[in-house]
Amino acid sequence: MAQLKSLEPQLIGGVFRSSAPVGIRLAMRLLRRLPRSRREAPRLLIRLLYWPLTAKTKILLISLVSSVTLLVLAAAGGALVPSADADRRWALDYVFSDDTELSGVSLCLLQDLAGLIVLAVVFVTPIFFCQQVQAIADFVPMNECNGGVARLLPEQIRRHDTLVRRTNGWFRRLGGRGVSAAIAAAMAIGTTLLYRFVNDHGLMETWNPTPLPDSVWRDEVYAGWWANWHTHPEMAVALCAAGTYAFYFLVKQLAMGVVFTGYLYRSSVIGFGVTPNLKFDSDGFQGLRPLRRFMLWTYGSALAHMTGLLVLFMVWLPAAPWMVFIVLGVMLVDMLVIVYPSSIGYHFALKVKKDHVVSLYAGLPSDEREAAIAQVWANPVLPVTTRKAVTGIGLYLLAPAVPALFPVLFQHL
């Protein structure tokens, strides 16, 4: 039986590719200068010391080191916890207090709940991306093991392999140094412009509980902010670097989703798609556990990004009705890379089940047929419960109303 070519989404970034550390490669080159008789022992020692890191481990280490560095910089600059200055009060103390006389606002890192949420989204974004890369790489082998290749003719296999080569070519282009550098530069510029907007207009304008003008309130909040460029420039640079880091992975994640969506549509037209194993449930999800992992991580990623976006617009920036259009734009992109691929997978898996039921109806005696068919439809078509998926999508669709309604609700508190 022919074996299908697999997708290689790890080509989209160097961090996802398995490679020996630079020091190891250098040591192996230096060994070539030794006589052959003396190479074996040093080579064996180097191989024993070499411990390859998976992509997930690399991402976790990068996020851990980055977050610890940020905390150390905040502690060293006095922006981690409130200062001993009694004249400055926590910003939320003004919001939830009857005393609206402004005497000074403090918003250090551990007091900035919105900032902590945004930073959490920043450092988990690459982890979501990594999990999706691994799941997409398992897509073809998963369906091949479930019998998807047995449904294909030689011509369909050839067309599928051609499609995979083209898809991997797109992954390789997105992972090229030139494209990666351009994305990083664009995200750095965008993050800097966003920070400049905060630097010019202040923070938490919507949350003004005082009778003072909004401009005075937001300037006071910005003056006590942990990432104030004038008082904590190192934290401002760290925040911009973290934002660039997150947006870089987010852009590549969305690009990978678009490429994979195109592959999924074209492969389903060829005759290869989400194929549940209807003869042997090998993993509790009819052989679709990798697909379940991909769907859960993708939905979790969309929810995390939407949460970070709403917090950014509702707390840090002035909440306004026009922000609904920004949220809608993000939702449209998410639907392209989440809802649409799920729909394609659902219809293809449903067709596989229908064909299997037809074969059971024709090949089994009547006393066994009903039980076998009932067992086929006992499990959901996709490896997630429909009720939870519909509930999550419903809540997600209500998200654009939050930026528009929030200012109105806050004014009536």
mmCIF file of N, CA, C and O in Angstrom, residues 59 74 77 86 88-89 122 149-150 175 190 202 241 255 265 277 279 290 352 358-359 379:
data_model
loop_
_atom_site.group_PDB
_atom_site.id
_atom_site.type_symbol
_atom_site.label_atom_id
_atom_site.label_comp_id
_atom_site.label_asym_id
_atom_site.label_seq_id
_atom_site.Cartn_x
_atom_site.Cartn_y
_atom_site.Cartn_z
ATOM 1 N N ILE A 59 10.050 26.376 23.192
ATOM 2 C CA ILE A 59 9.086 27.456 23.383
ATOM 3 C C ILE A 59 8.864 27.725 24.865
ATOM 4 O O ILE A 59 8.817 28.875 25.315
ATOM 5 N N ALA A 74 11.410 44.494 36.312
ATOM 6 C CA ALA A 74 10.423 45.269 37.058
ATOM 7 C C ALA A 74 10.833 45.433 38.515
ATOM 8 O O ALA A 74 10.688 46.518 39.090
ATOM 9 N N GLY A 77 13.729 47.895 38.768
ATOM 10 C CA GLY A 77 13.353 49.276 38.509
ATOM 11 C C GLY A 77 12.284 49.819 39.437
ATOM 12 O O GLY A 77 11.807 50.939 39.233
ATOM 13 N N ALA A 86 2.919 56.938 50.211
ATOM 14 C CA ALA A 86 1.533 56.800 50.675
ATOM 15 C C ALA A 86 0.578 57.703 49.913
ATOM 16 O O ALA A 86 -0.638 57.550 50.026
ATOM 17 N N ARG A 88 0.196 57.878 46.768
ATOM 18 C CA ARG A 88 -0.247 57.263 45.518
ATOM 19 C C ARG A 88 -1.131 56.060 45.846
ATOM 20 O O ARG A 88 -0.774 55.202 46.645
ATOM 21 N N ARG A 89 -2.281 55.991 45.205
ATOM 22 C CA ARG A 89 -3.232 54.912 45.442
ATOM 23 C C ARG A 89 -3.374 54.068 44.186
ATOM 24 O O ARG A 89 -3.192 54.531 43.054
ATOM 25 N N VAL A 122 0.535 36.922 25.780
ATOM 26 C CA VAL A 122 1.776 37.065 25.004
ATOM 27 C C VAL A 122 2.630 35.800 25.103
ATOM 28 O O VAL A 122 3.120 35.283 24.095
ATOM 29 N N VAL A 149 -6.213 6.096 3.171
ATOM 30 C CA VAL A 149 -5.495 5.846 1.922
ATOM 31 C C VAL A 149 -6.131 4.701 1.138
ATOM 32 O O VAL A 149 -6.004 4.630 -0.090
ATOM 33 N N ALA A 150 -6.833 3.794 1.833
ATOM 34 C CA ALA A 150 -7.463 2.666 1.147
ATOM 35 C C ALA A 150 -8.605 3.123 0.253
ATOM 36 O O ALA A 150 -9.017 2.395 -0.654
ATOM 37 N N GLY A 175 8.583 30.282 6.394
ATOM 38 C CA GLY A 175 9.662 30.098 7.353
ATOM 39 C C GLY A 175 11.009 30.599 6.872
ATOM 40 O O GLY A 175 12.008 30.473 7.601
ATOM 41 N N GLY A 190 4.533 47.923 14.338
ATOM 42 C CA GLY A 190 3.156 47.997 14.820
ATOM 43 C C GLY A 190 3.075 48.075 16.331
ATOM 44 O O GLY A 190 2.277 48.856 16.879
ATOM 45 N N GLY A 202 -2.319 58.109 27.255
ATOM 46 C CA GLY A 202 -2.534 57.593 28.600
ATOM 47 C C GLY A 202 -3.324 56.306 28.634
ATOM 48 O O GLY A 202 -3.561 55.660 27.604
ATOM 49 N N ALA A 241 9.141 44.610 23.196
ATOM 50 C CA ALA A 241 9.773 43.370 22.727
ATOM 51 C C ALA A 241 8.838 42.186 22.908
ATOM 52 O O ALA A 241 8.726 41.320 22.017
ATOM 53 N N ALA A 255 -1.184 32.651 9.385
ATOM 54 C CA ALA A 255 -0.771 32.277 8.024
ATOM 55 C C ALA A 255 -0.762 30.762 7.868
ATOM 56 O O ALA A 255 -1.205 30.229 6.835
ATOM 57 N N TYR A 265 -9.275 21.913 2.217
ATOM 58 C CA TYR A 265 -10.329 22.011 1.204
ATOM 59 C C TYR A 265 -9.951 21.212 -0.045
ATOM 60 O O TYR A 265 -10.757 20.418 -0.556
ATOM 61 N N ASN A 277 -11.751 6.074 12.311
ATOM 62 C CA ASN A 277 -11.539 4.632 12.237
ATOM 63 C C ASN A 277 -12.800 3.941 12.745
ATOM 64 O O ASN A 277 -13.050 3.892 13.945
ATOM 65 N N LYS A 279 -13.622 0.768 12.336
ATOM 66 C CA LYS A 279 -13.459 -0.659 12.594
ATOM 67 C C LYS A 279 -12.815 -0.942 13.940
ATOM 68 O O LYS A 279 -13.085 -1.975 14.559
ATOM 69 N N PRO A 290 -5.439 13.063 17.577
ATOM 70 C CA PRO A 290 -4.649 14.240 17.136
ATOM 71 C C PRO A 290 -5.522 15.382 16.638
ATOM 72 O O PRO A 290 -5.210 16.552 16.868
ATOM 73 N N VAL A 352 -17.798 9.743 5.342
ATOM 74 C CA VAL A 352 -17.147 8.468 5.627
ATOM 75 C C VAL A 352 -18.073 7.576 6.457
ATOM 76 O O VAL A 352 -18.212 6.366 6.189
ATOM 77 N N VAL A 358 -23.699 2.330 4.828
ATOM 78 C CA VAL A 358 -24.208 1.666 3.622
ATOM 79 C C VAL A 358 -23.571 0.292 3.450
ATOM 80 O O VAL A 358 -24.238 -0.689 3.111
ATOM 81 N N SER A 359 -22.250 0.213 3.718
ATOM 82 C CA SER A 359 -21.572 -1.083 3.598
ATOM 83 C C SER A 359 -22.069 -2.067 4.648
ATOM 84 O O SER A 359 -22.195 -3.268 4.371
ATOM 85 N N ASN A 379 -21.155 7.725 18.460
ATOM 86 C CA ASN A 379 -20.055 8.666 18.683
ATOM 87 C C ASN A 379 -20.254 9.911 17.822
ATOM 88 O O ASN A 379 -20.800 9.835 16.717
#
